[in-house]
PDB file of C-alpha atoms in Angstrom:
ATOM      1  CA  MET A   1      -0.984  20.490 -10.887  1.00 96.00           C
ATOM      2  CA  ILE A   2      -3.378  19.608  -7.757  1.00 98.00           C
ATOM      3  CA  ALA A   3      -4.744  22.752  -5.602  1.00 98.00           C
ATOM      4  CA  VAL A   4      -5.002  22.455  -2.147  1.00 98.00           C
ATOM      5  CA  PHE A   5      -7.449  24.798  -0.252  1.00 98.00           C
ATOM      6  CA  GLY A   6      -7.006  24.179   3.130  1.00 98.00           C
ATOM      7  CA  SER A   7      -5.669  24.329   6.847  1.00 97.00           C
ATOM      8  CA  ALA A   8      -2.100  24.462   7.779  1.00 97.00           C
ATOM      9  CA  ASN A   9      -1.828  23.232  11.841  1.00 95.00           C
ATOM     10  CA  MET A  10       0.975  22.425  13.949  1.00 95.00           C
ATOM     11  CA  ASP A  11       0.447  19.348  15.542  1.00 90.00           C
ATOM     12  CA  LEU A  12       1.173  19.059  19.097  1.00 93.00           C
ATOM     13  CA  VAL A  13       1.360  14.961  19.909  1.00 90.00           C
ATOM     14  CA  ALA A  14       1.470  13.183  23.182  1.00 93.00           C
ATOM     15  CA  TYR A  15       2.055   9.587  23.133  1.00 93.00           C
ATOM     16  CA  VAL A  16       0.401   7.458  25.722  1.00 95.00           C
ATOM     17  CA  ASP A  17      -0.198   4.122  26.887  1.00 94.00           C
ATOM     18  CA  ARG A  18      -3.742   4.777  26.661  1.00 92.00           C
ATOM     19  CA  ALA A  19      -6.071   8.038  26.140  1.00 90.00           C
ATOM     20  CA  PRO A  20      -7.442   9.676  29.643  1.00 91.00           C
ATOM     21  CA  ALA A  21     -10.881   9.247  30.414  1.00 90.00           C
ATOM     22  CA  ARG A  22     -12.952  12.744  31.166  1.00 92.00           C
ATOM     23  CA  GLY A  23     -11.441  14.105  34.438  1.00 95.00           C
ATOM     24  CA  GLU A  24      -8.458  11.692  34.370  1.00 94.00           C
ATOM     25  CA  THR A  25      -4.596  12.533  34.240  1.00 95.00           C
ATOM     26  CA  VAL A  26      -2.324  10.103  32.681  1.00 94.00           C
ATOM     27  CA  THR A  27       1.507  10.254  32.315  1.00 95.00           C
ATOM     28  CA  GLY A  28       2.693  10.259  28.621  1.00 94.00           C
ATOM     29  CA  HIS A  29       5.768   8.704  27.522  1.00 93.00           C
ATOM     30  CA  ARG A  30       6.869  11.192  24.617  1.00 92.00           C
ATOM     31  CA  PHE A  31       5.897  14.584  23.207  1.00 95.00           C
ATOM     32  CA  ARG A  32       6.792  15.943  19.846  1.00 90.00           C
ATOM     33  CA  THR A  33       5.607  18.600  17.279  1.00 92.00           C
ATOM     34  CA  VAL A  34       5.048  17.969  14.001  1.00 88.00           C
ATOM     35  CA  PRO A  35       3.392  19.775  10.958  1.00 91.00           C
ATOM     36  CA  GLY A  36       0.236  19.131  10.127  1.00 89.00           C
ATOM     37  CA  GLY A  37      -3.543  20.368   9.500  1.00 92.00           C
ATOM     38  CA  LYS A  38      -5.795  18.451   7.041  1.00 93.00           C
ATOM     39  CA  GLY A  39      -5.040  20.867   4.134  1.00 96.00           C
ATOM     40  CA  ALA A  40      -1.197  20.700   4.773  1.00 96.00           C
ATOM     41  CA  ASN A  41      -1.275  16.940   4.996  1.00 94.00           C
ATOM     42  CA  GLN A  42      -3.119  16.276   1.582  1.00 97.00           C
ATOM     43  CA  ALA A  43      -0.719  18.795   0.017  1.00 98.00           C
ATOM     44  CA  VAL A  44       2.234  16.879   1.405  1.00 97.00           C
ATOM     45  CA  ALA A  45       0.599  13.252   0.544  1.00 97.00           C
ATOM     46  CA  ALA A  46       0.157  14.510  -3.019  1.00 98.00           C
ATOM     47  CA  ALA A  47       3.561  15.948  -3.463  1.00 98.00           C
ATOM     48  CA  ARG A  48       5.040  12.751  -2.235  1.00 97.00           C
ATOM     49  CA  ALA A  49       2.639  10.554  -4.641  1.00 97.00           C
ATOM     50  CA  GLY A  50       4.256  12.454  -7.645  1.00 96.00           C
ATOM     51  CA  ALA A  51       1.976  15.598  -8.357  1.00 97.00           C
ATOM     52  CA  GLU A  52       2.802  19.116  -8.591  1.00 98.00           C
ATOM     53  CA  VAL A  53       0.901  20.676  -5.522  1.00 98.00           C
ATOM     54  CA  ALA A  54      -0.017  24.345  -4.878  1.00 98.00           C
ATOM     55  CA  PHE A  55      -0.983  24.709  -1.355  1.00 98.00           C
ATOM     56  CA  LEU A  56      -3.762  27.797  -0.426  1.00 98.00           C
ATOM     57  CA  GLY A  57      -4.319  28.977   2.957  1.00 98.00           C
ATOM     58  CA  ALA A  58      -3.173  31.012   6.045  1.00 98.00           C
ATOM     59  CA  VAL A  59      -0.507  30.902   8.742  1.00 98.00           C
ATOM     60  CA  GLY A  60       0.097  33.084  11.707  1.00 98.00           C
ATOM     61  CA  ASP A  61       3.256  35.502  12.231  1.00 98.00           C
ATOM     62  CA  ASP A  62       4.249  33.135  15.125  1.00 97.00           C
ATOM     63  CA  GLY A  63       7.149  30.665  14.709  1.00 97.00           C
ATOM     64  CA  PHE A  64       4.866  27.816  14.044  1.00 98.00           C
ATOM     65  CA  GLY A  65       3.960  29.742  10.738  1.00 98.00           C
ATOM     66  CA  THR A  66       7.688  29.597   9.838  1.00 98.00           C
ATOM     67  CA  GLU A  67       8.082  26.263  10.542  1.00 97.00           C
ATOM     68  CA  LEU A  68       4.890  25.201   8.569  1.00 97.00           C
ATOM     69  CA  ARG A  69       5.704  27.107   5.370  1.00 98.00           C
ATOM     70  CA  ALA A  70       9.141  25.562   5.669  1.00 97.00           C
ATOM     71  CA  ALA A  71       7.778  22.253   5.954  1.00 95.00           C
ATOM     72  CA  LEU A  72       5.722  22.382   3.169  1.00 97.00           C
ATOM     73  CA  ALA A  73       8.320  23.709   0.788  1.00 97.00           C
ATOM     74  CA  ALA A  74      10.619  20.790   1.898  1.00 96.00           C
ATOM     75  CA  ALA A  75       7.992  18.422   0.889  1.00 95.00           C
ATOM     76  CA  GLY A  76       7.999  20.115  -2.754  1.00 96.00           C
ATOM     77  CA  VAL A  77       4.693  22.041  -2.209  1.00 98.00           C
ATOM     78  CA  ASP A  78       4.344  25.372  -3.953  1.00 98.00           C
ATOM     79  CA  VAL A  79       3.859  27.893  -0.859  1.00 98.00           C
ATOM     80  CA  ARG A  80       3.183  31.257  -2.942  1.00 97.00           C
ATOM     81  CA  GLY A  81      -0.442  30.952  -1.991  1.00 97.00           C
ATOM     82  CA  LEU A  82       0.324  30.433   1.706  1.00 98.00           C
ATOM     83  CA  ARG A  83      -0.614  33.974   3.237  1.00 97.00           C
ATOM     84  CA  GLU A  84       0.676  35.368   6.436  1.00 97.00           C
ATOM     85  CA  VAL A  85      -1.812  36.990   9.193  1.00 98.00           C
ATOM     86  CA  PRO A  86      -1.259  38.508  12.595  1.00 98.00           C
ATOM     87  CA  GLY A  87      -1.261  36.281  15.512  1.00 98.00           C
ATOM     88  CA  PRO A  88      -0.927  32.657  15.898  1.00 98.00           C
ATOM     89  CA  SER A  89      -1.280  29.741  13.734  1.00 98.00           C
ATOM     90  CA  GLY A  90      -3.595  26.853  13.757  1.00 98.00           C
ATOM     91  CA  ILE A  91      -2.818  24.061  16.282  1.00 96.00           C
ATOM     92  CA  ALA A  92      -4.099  20.590  16.908  1.00 90.00           C
ATOM     93  CA  HIS A  93      -3.611  18.522  20.143  1.00 92.00           C
ATOM     94  CA  ILE A  94      -2.927  15.127  19.412  1.00 89.00           C
ATOM     95  CA  VAL A  95      -3.349  12.175  21.675  1.00 92.00           C
ATOM     96  CA  VAL A  96      -2.131   8.794  20.394  1.00 88.00           C
ATOM     97  CA  ASP A  97      -2.279   5.518  22.281  1.00 91.00           C
ATOM     98  CA  ASP A  98      -0.141   2.373  22.176  1.00 88.00           C
ATOM     99  CA  ASP A  99      -2.873   0.617  19.737  1.00 84.00           C
ATOM    100  CA  GLY A 100      -2.302   3.666  17.236  1.00 78.00           C
ATOM    101  CA  GLY A 101      -5.440   5.217  17.771  1.00 83.00           C
ATOM    102  CA  ASN A 102      -5.851   8.967  18.071  1.00 83.00           C
ATOM    103  CA  SER A 103      -8.325  11.878  19.582  1.00 86.00           C
ATOM    104  CA  ILE A 104      -7.289  15.685  18.414  1.00 85.00           C
ATOM    105  CA  ILE A 105      -8.490  19.035  19.281  1.00 89.00           C
ATOM    106  CA  VAL A 106      -8.097  21.474  16.684  1.00 86.00           C
ATOM    107  CA  VAL A 107      -7.669  25.442  17.492  1.00 94.00           C
ATOM    108  CA  PRO A 108      -8.010  27.327  13.927  1.00 96.00           C
ATOM    109  CA  GLY A 109      -5.797  30.173  14.498  1.00 98.00           C
ATOM    110  CA  ALA A 110      -5.093  31.747  11.291  1.00 98.00           C
ATOM    111  CA  ASN A 111      -7.181  29.352   9.472  1.00 98.00           C
ATOM    112  CA  GLY A 112     -10.059  30.927  11.002  1.00 97.00           C
ATOM    113  CA  THR A 113      -9.121  34.467   9.064  1.00 97.00           C
ATOM    114  CA  VAL A 114      -9.369  32.539   5.771  1.00 98.00           C
ATOM    115  CA  THR A 115     -12.778  33.721   4.218  1.00 95.00           C
ATOM    116  CA  GLY A 116     -12.616  32.962   0.912  1.00 96.00           C
ATOM    117  CA  PRO A 117     -10.333  32.176  -2.148  1.00 97.00           C
ATOM    118  CA  SER A 118      -8.004  35.233  -3.212  1.00 96.00           C
ATOM    119  CA  GLU A 119      -7.682  36.161  -7.162  1.00 97.00           C
ATOM    120  CA  ALA A 120      -4.639  34.448  -6.719  1.00 97.00           C
ATOM    121  CA  ASP A 121      -6.203  31.530  -5.485  1.00 98.00           C
ATOM    122  CA  LEU A 122      -9.055  31.311  -7.941  1.00 98.00           C
ATOM    123  CA  ALA A 123      -6.562  31.460 -10.732  1.00 98.00           C
ATOM    124  CA  ALA A 124      -4.660  28.553  -9.041  1.00 98.00           C
ATOM    125  CA  ILE A 125      -7.888  26.397  -8.970  1.00 98.00           C
ATOM    126  CA  ALA A 126      -8.828  27.318 -12.340  1.00 98.00           C
ATOM    127  CA  GLY A 127      -5.281  26.037 -13.394  1.00 97.00           C
ATOM    128  CA  SER A 128      -5.313  22.555 -11.478  1.00 97.00           C
ATOM    129  CA  ARG A 129      -6.631  19.202 -12.455  1.00 97.00           C
ATOM    130  CA  ALA A 130      -7.883  18.782  -9.325  1.00 98.00           C
ATOM    131  CA  LEU A 131      -9.012  20.892  -6.083  1.00 98.00           C
ATOM    132  CA  LEU A 132      -8.845  19.191  -2.456  1.00 98.00           C
ATOM    133  CA  LEU A 133     -11.103  20.562   0.095  1.00 98.00           C
ATOM    134  CA  GLN A 134     -11.784  19.681   3.564  1.00 97.00           C
ATOM    135  CA  LEU A 135     -13.702  21.645   6.956  1.00 97.00           C
ATOM    136  CA  GLU A 136     -10.865  23.055   8.758  1.00 95.00           C
ATOM    137  CA  LEU A 137     -11.526  26.639   7.155  1.00 97.00           C
ATOM    138  CA  PRO A 138     -14.602  28.612   7.405  1.00 97.00           C
ATOM    139  CA  MET A 139     -17.343  27.012   5.712  1.00 98.00           C
ATOM    140  CA  PRO A 140     -18.145  30.238   3.544  1.00 98.00           C
ATOM    141  CA  ALA A 141     -14.704  30.273   2.163  1.00 98.00           C
ATOM    142  CA  VAL A 142     -14.850  26.284   1.453  1.00 98.00           C
ATOM    143  CA  VAL A 143     -18.090  26.768  -0.486  1.00 98.00           C
ATOM    144  CA  ALA A 144     -16.578  29.977  -2.396  1.00 98.00           C
ATOM    145  CA  ALA A 145     -13.654  27.484  -3.442  1.00 98.00           C
ATOM    146  CA  ALA A 146     -15.627  24.613  -4.233  1.00 98.00           C
ATOM    147  CA  GLU A 147     -17.990  26.934  -6.537  1.00 98.00           C
ATOM    148  CA  ALA A 148     -15.039  28.354  -8.019  1.00 98.00           C
ATOM    149  CA  GLY A 149     -13.750  24.673  -9.074  1.00 98.00           C
ATOM    150  CA  ARG A 150     -17.110  23.616 -10.364  1.00 98.00           C
ATOM    151  CA  ALA A 151     -17.169  26.907 -12.535  1.00 98.00           C
ATOM    152  CA  ALA A 152     -13.683  25.939 -13.984  1.00 98.00           C
ATOM    153  CA  GLY A 153     -14.667  22.514 -14.661  1.00 98.00           C
ATOM    154  CA  VAL A 154     -12.200  21.131 -12.082  1.00 98.00           C
ATOM    155  CA  PRO A 155     -13.040  17.958 -10.379  1.00 97.00           C
ATOM    156  CA  VAL A 156     -13.675  19.077  -6.733  1.00 98.00           C
ATOM    157  CA  ILE A 157     -12.882  16.448  -3.916  1.00 98.00           C
ATOM    158  CA  LEU A 158     -14.022  17.175  -0.391  1.00 98.00           C
ATOM    159  CA  THR A 159     -13.105  15.468   2.635  1.00 98.00           C
ATOM    160  CA  PRO A 160     -16.180  16.428   5.078  1.00 97.00           C
ATOM    161  CA  ALA A 161     -13.822  16.538   8.412  1.00 93.00           C
ATOM    162  CA  PRO A 162     -14.288  17.430  11.023  1.00 90.00           C
ATOM    163  CA  ALA A 163     -17.954  15.685  10.101  1.00 89.00           C
ATOM    164  CA  GLN A 164     -20.866  18.843  10.250  1.00 91.00           C
ATOM    165  CA  PRO A 165     -23.789  19.572   8.354  1.00 92.00           C
ATOM    166  CA  LEU A 166     -22.680  20.233   4.735  1.00 96.00           C
ATOM    167  CA  PRO A 167     -24.653  23.008   2.624  1.00 96.00           C
ATOM    168  CA  GLY A 168     -26.560  22.255  -0.316  1.00 96.00           C
ATOM    169  CA  ALA A 169     -24.305  24.940  -2.290  1.00 97.00           C
ATOM    170  CA  LEU A 170     -21.325  23.073  -1.219  1.00 98.00           C
ATOM    171  CA  LEU A 171     -22.727  19.315  -2.355  1.00 97.00           C
ATOM    172  CA  ASP A 172     -23.751  20.913  -5.368  1.00 97.00           C
ATOM    173  CA  ALA A 173     -20.265  21.699  -6.320  1.00 98.00           C
ATOM    174  CA  VAL A 174     -18.509  18.709  -5.300  1.00 98.00           C
ATOM    175  CA  THR A 175     -17.341  16.157  -7.584  1.00 98.00           C
ATOM    176  CA  MET A 176     -16.534  13.598  -5.263  1.00 98.00           C
ATOM    177  CA  ILE A 177     -16.739  13.324  -1.546  1.00 98.00           C
ATOM    178  CA  VAL A 178     -14.412  11.122   0.943  1.00 98.00           C
ATOM    179  CA  PRO A 179     -15.585  10.468   4.291  1.00 97.00           C
ATOM    180  CA  ASN A 180     -14.662   7.820   6.910  1.00 95.00           C
ATOM    181  CA  GLU A 181     -17.150   5.451   7.928  1.00 94.00           C
ATOM    182  CA  HIS A 182     -18.104   7.753  11.281  1.00 93.00           C
ATOM    183  CA  GLU A 183     -18.171  10.692   9.146  1.00 95.00           C
ATOM    184  CA  ALA A 184     -20.524   9.402   6.267  1.00 96.00           C
ATOM    185  CA  ALA A 185     -22.983   8.093   8.937  1.00 94.00           C
ATOM    186  CA  ALA A 186     -23.028  11.599  10.610  1.00 93.00           C
ATOM    187  CA  ILE A 187     -23.769  13.374   7.289  1.00 92.00           C
ATOM    188  CA  THR A 188     -26.135  10.839   6.072  1.00 94.00           C
ATOM    189  CA  GLY A 189     -27.808   9.405   9.472  1.00 93.00           C
ATOM    190  CA  ALA A 190     -27.471   6.155   7.580  1.00 92.00           C
ATOM    191  CA  THR A 191     -26.505   2.575   9.382  1.00 87.00           C
ATOM    192  CA  GLY A 192     -23.708   0.880   7.854  1.00 91.00           C
ATOM    193  CA  PRO A 193     -21.258   2.063   4.967  1.00 94.00           C
ATOM    194  CA  ASP A 194     -23.719   0.828   1.928  1.00 95.00           C
ATOM    195  CA  ALA A 195     -26.457   2.639   3.229  1.00 96.00           C
ATOM    196  CA  ALA A 196     -24.501   5.768   3.702  1.00 96.00           C
ATOM    197  CA  LEU A 197     -23.020   5.058   0.185  1.00 97.00           C
ATOM    198  CA  ASP A 198     -26.409   5.385  -1.177  1.00 96.00           C
ATOM    199  CA  ALA A 199     -27.194   8.439   0.538  1.00 96.00           C
ATOM    200  CA  LEU A 200     -24.413  10.365  -0.519  1.00 97.00           C
ATOM    201  CA  LEU A 201     -24.870   9.741  -4.288  1.00 97.00           C
ATOM    202  CA  GLU A 202     -27.928  11.538  -4.194  1.00 96.00           C
ATOM    203  CA  ARG A 203     -26.266  14.491  -3.409  1.00 96.00           C
ATOM    204  CA  VAL A 204     -22.811  14.160  -5.237  1.00 97.00           C
ATOM    205  CA  GLU A 205     -21.543  12.440  -8.455  1.00 97.00           C
ATOM    206  CA  GLU A 206     -18.956   9.935  -6.826  1.00 98.00           C
ATOM    207  CA  ALA A 207     -18.346   9.108  -3.220  1.00 98.00           C
ATOM    208  CA  VAL A 208     -15.435   6.874  -1.236  1.00 98.00           C
ATOM    209  CA  ILE A 209     -16.162   5.908   2.244  1.00 97.00           C
ATOM    210  CA  THR A 210     -12.614   4.837   3.825  1.00 95.00           C
ATOM    211  CA  LEU A 211     -13.351   1.988   6.072  1.00 92.00           C
ATOM    212  CA  GLY A 212      -9.863   1.650   8.073  1.00 86.00           C
ATOM    213  CA  ALA A 213      -8.622  -1.847   8.482  1.00 84.00           C
ATOM    214  CA  ALA A 214     -11.626  -2.783   6.107  1.00 88.00           C
ATOM    215  CA  GLY A 215     -10.483  -1.010   2.985  1.00 90.00           C
ATOM    216  CA  ALA A 216     -12.347   1.642   1.008  1.00 94.00           C
ATOM    217  CA  LEU A 217     -15.787   1.473  -0.364  1.00 97.00           C
ATOM    218  CA  TYR A 218     -16.484   3.273  -3.620  1.00 98.00           C
ATOM    219  CA  GLY A 219     -19.656   4.352  -5.944  1.00 97.00           C
ATOM    220  CA  SER A 220     -20.854   6.546  -8.646  1.00 97.00           C
ATOM    221  CA  ARG A 221     -24.090   7.789 -10.220  1.00 95.00           C
ATOM    222  CA  SER A 222     -23.048   5.723 -13.353  1.00 93.00           C
ATOM    223  CA  GLY A 223     -23.719   2.717 -11.110  1.00 93.00           C
ATOM    224  CA  GLU A 224     -20.033   1.480 -10.818  1.00 95.00           C
ATOM    225  CA  ARG A 225     -19.475   0.025  -7.172  1.00 95.00           C
ATOM    226  CA  LEU A 226     -15.784  -0.821  -6.040  1.00 96.00           C
ATOM    227  CA  ARG A 227     -14.743  -2.335  -2.413  1.00 95.00           C
ATOM    228  CA  VAL A 228     -11.152  -2.444  -2.404  1.00 92.00           C
ATOM    229  CA  PRO A 229      -9.413  -4.102   0.908  1.00 90.00           C
ATOM    230  CA  ALA A 230      -6.720  -2.644   3.049  1.00 83.00           C
ATOM    231  CA  ALA A 231      -3.233  -4.020   3.313  1.00 79.00           C
ATOM    232  CA  GLU A 232      -2.817  -5.952   6.552  1.00 78.00           C
ATOM    233  CA  VAL A 233      -0.324  -3.906   8.527  1.00 80.00           C
ATOM    234  CA  LYS A 234       0.347  -3.103  12.355  1.00 78.00           C
ATOM    235  CA  ALA A 235      -0.778   0.549  12.786  1.00 75.00           C
ATOM    236  CA  VAL A 236       1.804   2.637  15.006  1.00 76.00           C
ATOM    237  CA  ASP A 237      -0.120   5.882  14.494  1.00 73.00           C
ATOM    238  CA  THR A 238      -3.097   6.588  12.394  1.00 73.00           C
ATOM    239  CA  THR A 239      -2.974  10.217  12.598  1.00 72.00           C
ATOM    240  CA  ALA A 240      -2.785  11.180   8.903  1.00 82.00           C
ATOM    241  CA  ALA A 241      -3.865   7.823   7.129  1.00 90.00           C
ATOM    242  CA  GLY A 242      -7.226   9.629   5.803  1.00 92.00           C
ATOM    243  CA  ASP A 243      -5.115  12.699   4.339  1.00 95.00           C
ATOM    244  CA  THR A 244      -2.450  10.132   3.019  1.00 95.00           C
ATOM    245  CA  PHE A 245      -5.256   8.042   1.174  1.00 96.00           C
ATOM    246  CA  VAL A 246      -6.888  11.431  -0.023  1.00 97.00           C
ATOM    247  CA  GLY A 247      -3.667  13.137  -1.587  1.00 97.00           C
ATOM    248  CA  ALA A 248      -2.594   9.677  -3.153  1.00 98.00           C
ATOM    249  CA  LEU A 249      -5.958   9.233  -4.728  1.00 98.00           C
ATOM    250  CA  ALA A 250      -6.033  12.919  -6.188  1.00 98.00           C
ATOM    251  CA  VAL A 251      -2.744  12.100  -7.730  1.00 98.00           C
ATOM    252  CA  ALA A 252      -3.790   8.538  -9.125  1.00 97.00           C
ATOM    253  CA  ARG A 253      -7.274  10.236 -10.519  1.00 95.00           C
ATOM    254  CA  ALA A 254      -5.412  13.097 -12.138  1.00 95.00           C
ATOM    255  CA  GLU A 255      -2.962  10.862 -14.025  1.00 95.00           C
ATOM    256  CA  GLY A 256      -6.337   9.034 -15.346  1.00 95.00           C
ATOM    257  CA  ARG A 257      -6.050   5.736 -13.562  1.00 95.00           C
ATOM    258  CA  PRO A 258      -8.939   3.570 -13.576  1.00 96.00           C
ATOM    259  CA  MET A 259     -10.818   3.820 -10.267  1.00 96.00           C
ATOM    260  CA  ALA A 260      -9.855   0.577  -9.352  1.00 95.00           C
ATOM    261  CA  GLY A 261      -5.995   1.257  -9.449  1.00 96.00           C
ATOM    262  CA  ALA A 262      -6.382   4.429  -8.171  1.00 97.00           C
ATOM    263  CA  LEU A 263      -8.017   3.088  -4.930  1.00 96.00           C
ATOM    264  CA  ARG A 264      -5.437   0.547  -4.788  1.00 95.00           C
ATOM    265  CA  PHE A 265      -2.643   2.982  -5.175  1.00 96.00           C
ATOM    266  CA  ALA A 266      -4.543   5.257  -2.295  1.00 96.00           C
ATOM    267  CA  THR A 267      -5.023   2.456   0.018  1.00 95.00           C
ATOM    268  CA  ALA A 268      -1.083   1.393  -0.374  1.00 94.00           C
ATOM    269  CA  ALA A 269      -0.080   5.080   0.370  1.00 95.00           C
ATOM    270  CA  ALA A 270      -2.187   5.042   3.527  1.00 93.00           C
ATOM    271  CA  ALA A 271      -1.052   1.579   4.795  1.00 92.00           C
ATOM    272  CA  LEU A 272       2.279   2.855   4.796  1.00 93.00           C
ATOM    273  CA  SER A 273       1.793   5.964   6.463  1.00 91.00           C
ATOM    274  CA  VAL A 274       0.124   4.375   9.617  1.00 87.00           C
ATOM    275  CA  LEU A 275       3.716   2.315   9.593  1.00 83.00           C
ATOM    276  CA  ARG A 276       5.350   5.857  10.892  1.00 81.00           C
ATOM    277  CA  GLU A 277       4.623   8.040  13.642  1.00 75.00           C
ATOM    278  CA  GLY A 278       3.337  11.859  12.881  1.00 69.00           C
ATOM    279  CA  ALA A 279       1.043  13.729  10.144  1.00 68.00           C
ATOM    280  CA  SER A 280       3.001  14.684   7.109  1.00 76.00           C
ATOM    281  CA  THR A 281       6.108  12.809   8.289  1.00 76.00           C
ATOM    282  CA  SER A 282       4.459   9.780   8.014  1.00 84.00           C
ATOM    283  CA  MET A 283       3.742  10.205   4.459  1.00 93.00           C
ATOM    284  CA  PRO A 284       5.132   7.929   1.698  1.00 93.00           C
ATOM    285  CA  HIS A 285       7.080   8.656  -1.315  1.00 96.00           C
ATOM    286  CA  ARG A 286       5.637   7.593  -4.697  1.00 96.00           C
ATOM    287  CA  ARG A 287       8.493   5.069  -5.198  1.00 96.00           C
ATOM    288  CA  GLU A 288       7.629   3.316  -1.535  1.00 95.00           C
ATOM    289  CA  ILE A 289       3.944   3.013  -2.745  1.00 95.00           C
ATOM    290  CA  GLU A 290       4.868   1.486  -5.962  1.00 95.00           C
ATOM    291  CA  ASP A 291       7.365  -0.801  -4.294  1.00 94.00           C
ATOM    292  CA  PHE A 292       4.572  -1.508  -2.063  1.00 91.00           C
ATOM    293  CA  LEU A 293       1.976  -2.071  -4.665  1.00 92.00           C
ATOM    294  CA  ALA A 294       4.638  -4.705  -6.434  1.00 88.00           C
TER     295      ALA A 294
END
């Protein structure tokens, strides 16, 4: 079982020819609401990739909260750890342009009420084979969950997004960090992914830097280095590619796959996700990933 301690948002997605500049108004050609949030996205990605998944987080007592819970459950995610709190659920305003690029504004809502893991959360974390974390919950809560995972001997996989300064206590508890190229540069101040990888490995045991169309770069303190190319596909919407990658990577690692194979599995899942619109709605099922690899 994989535990995901993280955010659940309703994504409010506007599709445009090009994103507006500051002070500019553009006309969109479509709008939709899609269940998302980095935590919920990773939970759905891991469930569709073949794992049993428990989601630990919060939604509001509004209509979005009801929809988010139902969407996670429909994807096969265990939502007994998804608490309901008074007030609005988290939302994300997303603008997607015709090249598949996106810009996002997140309003935390119920996610901001999560001050730390509950006793039930701690039990779920201790019984898992991996713990996935992101930074859309308050930092003290993320640190507490990471420390609980480390204390229980559970591999802790952190997606450091949105990028922000990382407390030493968090990095000390993390097994693997998975930033994209821009997040890795912001965290380390290093120029180029190889230098950023070296800097990350000074603080954590393993690191994967996702490079978009250039694939992914992996390193460990044991000295292993891998670079896995991305599949060549025409992106329609890249919104959830990173979360799809992490969810699939966690599944592959929990199954005991060698790192090279785990990275190929995750890269294939991410490539499939950009072929469809939306966040959780774009994530591939295990059979699709295996067929793509074959």
